[in-house]
XYZ file of C-alpha atoms in Angstrom:
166
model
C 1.516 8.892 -15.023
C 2.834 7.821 -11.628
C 2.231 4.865 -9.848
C 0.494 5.281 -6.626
C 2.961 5.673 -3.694
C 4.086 2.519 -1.934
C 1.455 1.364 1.232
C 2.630 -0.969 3.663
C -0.039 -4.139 4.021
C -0.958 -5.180 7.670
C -0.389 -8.883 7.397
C 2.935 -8.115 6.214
C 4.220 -5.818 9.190
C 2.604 -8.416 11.397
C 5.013 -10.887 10.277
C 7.930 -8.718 10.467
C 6.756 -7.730 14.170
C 6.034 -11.262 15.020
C 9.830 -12.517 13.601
C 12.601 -13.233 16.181
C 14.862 -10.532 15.276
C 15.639 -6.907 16.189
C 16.212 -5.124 13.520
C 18.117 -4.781 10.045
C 18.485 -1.626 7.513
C 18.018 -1.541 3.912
C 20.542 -0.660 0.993
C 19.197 0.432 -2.213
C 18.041 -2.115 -4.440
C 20.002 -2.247 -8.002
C 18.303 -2.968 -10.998
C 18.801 -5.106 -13.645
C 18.694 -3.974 -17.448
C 16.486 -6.508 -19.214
C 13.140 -6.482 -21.643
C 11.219 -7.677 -18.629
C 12.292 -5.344 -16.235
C 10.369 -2.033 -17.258
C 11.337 1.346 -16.266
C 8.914 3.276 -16.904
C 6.148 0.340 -17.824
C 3.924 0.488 -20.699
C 0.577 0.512 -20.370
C -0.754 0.837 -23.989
C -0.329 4.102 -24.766
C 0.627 5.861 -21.408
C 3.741 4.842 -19.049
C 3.706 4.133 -15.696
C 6.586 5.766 -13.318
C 7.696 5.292 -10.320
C 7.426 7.754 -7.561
C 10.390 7.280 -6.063
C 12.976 8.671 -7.987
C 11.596 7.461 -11.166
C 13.000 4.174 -10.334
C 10.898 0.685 -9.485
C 14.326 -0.494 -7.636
C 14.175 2.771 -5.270
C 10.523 1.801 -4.935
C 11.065 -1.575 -3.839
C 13.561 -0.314 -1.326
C 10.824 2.430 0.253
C 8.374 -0.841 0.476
C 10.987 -2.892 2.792
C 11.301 -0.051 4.793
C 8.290 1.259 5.388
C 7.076 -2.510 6.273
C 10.223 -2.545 8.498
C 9.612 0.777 9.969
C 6.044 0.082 10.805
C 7.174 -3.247 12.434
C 9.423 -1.682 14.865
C 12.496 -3.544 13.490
C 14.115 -0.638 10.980
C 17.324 0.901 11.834
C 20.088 2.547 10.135
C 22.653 1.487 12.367
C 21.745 -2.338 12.350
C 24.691 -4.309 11.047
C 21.939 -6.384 9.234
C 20.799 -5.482 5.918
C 18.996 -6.140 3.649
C 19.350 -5.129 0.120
C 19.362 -6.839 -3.643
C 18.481 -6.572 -7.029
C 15.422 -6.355 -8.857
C 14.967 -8.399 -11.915
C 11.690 -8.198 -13.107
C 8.699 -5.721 -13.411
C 5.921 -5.217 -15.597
C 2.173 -4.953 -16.035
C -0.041 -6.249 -18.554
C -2.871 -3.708 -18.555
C -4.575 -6.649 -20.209
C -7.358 -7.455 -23.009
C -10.511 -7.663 -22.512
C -11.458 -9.134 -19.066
C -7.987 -9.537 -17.144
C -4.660 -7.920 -16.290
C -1.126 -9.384 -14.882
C 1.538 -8.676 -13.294
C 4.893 -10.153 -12.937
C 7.800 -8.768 -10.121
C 11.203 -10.535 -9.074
C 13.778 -9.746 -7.063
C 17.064 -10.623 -5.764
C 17.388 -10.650 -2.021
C 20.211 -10.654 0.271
C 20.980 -10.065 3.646
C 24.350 -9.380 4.792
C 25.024 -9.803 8.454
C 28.144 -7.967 9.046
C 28.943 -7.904 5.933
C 28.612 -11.717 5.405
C 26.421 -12.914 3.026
C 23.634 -14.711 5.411
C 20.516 -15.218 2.379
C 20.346 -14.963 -1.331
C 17.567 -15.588 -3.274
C 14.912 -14.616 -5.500
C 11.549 -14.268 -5.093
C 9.095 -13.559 -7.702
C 5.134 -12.512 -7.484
C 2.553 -12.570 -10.040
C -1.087 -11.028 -9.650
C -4.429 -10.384 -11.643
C -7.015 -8.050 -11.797
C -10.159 -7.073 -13.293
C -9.510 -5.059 -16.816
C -11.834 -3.921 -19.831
C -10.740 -3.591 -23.479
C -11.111 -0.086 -23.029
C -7.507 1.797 -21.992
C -9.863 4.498 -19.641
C -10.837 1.556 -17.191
C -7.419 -1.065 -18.039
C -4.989 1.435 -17.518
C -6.214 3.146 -14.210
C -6.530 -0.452 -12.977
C -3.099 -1.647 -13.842
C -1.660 1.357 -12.171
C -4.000 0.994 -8.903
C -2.426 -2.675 -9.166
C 0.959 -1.917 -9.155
C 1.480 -1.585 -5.296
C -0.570 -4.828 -5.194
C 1.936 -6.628 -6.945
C 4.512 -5.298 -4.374
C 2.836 -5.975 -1.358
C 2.462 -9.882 -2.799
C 5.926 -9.978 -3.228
C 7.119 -9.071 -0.242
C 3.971 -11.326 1.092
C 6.505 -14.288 -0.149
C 9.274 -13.275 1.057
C 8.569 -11.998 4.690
C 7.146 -15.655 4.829
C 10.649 -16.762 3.777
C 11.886 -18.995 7.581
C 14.934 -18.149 5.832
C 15.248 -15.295 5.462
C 13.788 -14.571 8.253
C 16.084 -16.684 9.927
C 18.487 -14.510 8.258
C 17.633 -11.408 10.170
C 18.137 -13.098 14.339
C-alpha cells in the first residue's frame, strides 16, 4: 500500500511566507540505513510505501518544497538550499487503543555552498487505533503525512534556521 501523497499544512506555509528571506531550493534528502529508519514500513502484515519514488527521503524532499512553493519562496536557482538526511521513520500501527509515530531528520542549509545550519529535528505523533489491522492500519497510513507535516511544524519554527535562509 502507498502512503497518501504529501499535503502541505497552512500554518506551515504561513511561516515560511511570513520569514525574512527570499527564497532557497531543495537537494534531495539522503537516507540513512538503520532498524529505525523503515523503507517500506511495516504495518503488521501490510507495508507502507512511499509515493515518491518508493523512497520516505524523496518524500521528505517533495514536503519542503511544496511548503516552499506554496510560500512563494522556492526556486531552483537560489544559491540557498536546503537539503539533509533523514534518520528516522516508522509507524506503530499500534495495539489496542493508540498508534505512534517517530520521524528525524538531518537538516542543512548551505548558503553558497557554506554550511549556514545543521541540525536534527525529530517529531513524534499519536492517533486513534483498534486491535483490529482493518481500522489500525488504514489509520497509521492516513497518519503518515501527519507525522511529516509535525516535523516540519518544528523545524520551520527553527529562528535558526530560519535565520539560515536571509
Amino acid at each position: 500500500m502507498n502512503a497518501p501523497q504529501y499535503s502541505a499544512r497552512m500554518d506551515n506555509v504561513i511561516k515560511l511566507k511570513d520569514a525574512e528571506f527570499r527564497d532557497a531550493k531543495v537537494a534531495d534528502f539522503s537516507s540513512l540505513a538503520a532498524k529505525d529508519n523503515a523503507n517500506p514500513i511495516s504495518l503488521r502484515a501490510d507495508r507502507l510505501e512511499s509515493p515518491y519514488g518508493k523512497s520516505y527521503s524523496a518524500y521528505l524532499t517533495e514536503a519542503i518544497k511544496q511548503e516552499l512553493t506554496l510560500a512563494g519562496k522556492y526556486s531552483q536557482a537560489s544559491n540557498v538550499e536546503i537539503s539533509g538526511e533523514l534518520q528516522k521513520n516508522d509507524l506503530n500501527a499500534g495495539s489496542f487503543t493508540t498508534g505512534d509515530g517517530l520521524i528525524a531528520a538531518r537538516v542543512v542549509v548551505r548558503k553558497g555552498g557554506q554550511v549556514a545550519y545543521d541540525q536534527v529535528k525529530s517529531a513524534t505523533i499519536t492517533w486513534p487505533s483498534s486491535f483490529v489491522g482493518a481500522v489500525a492500519i488504514p489509520a497509521a497510513a492516513q497518519s503518515y503525512p501527519k507525522l511529516v507535516q509535525t516535523l516540519l511544524d518544528t523545524l520551520f519554527s527553527d529562528k535558526a534556521f530560519l535565520d539560515a535562509l536571509k
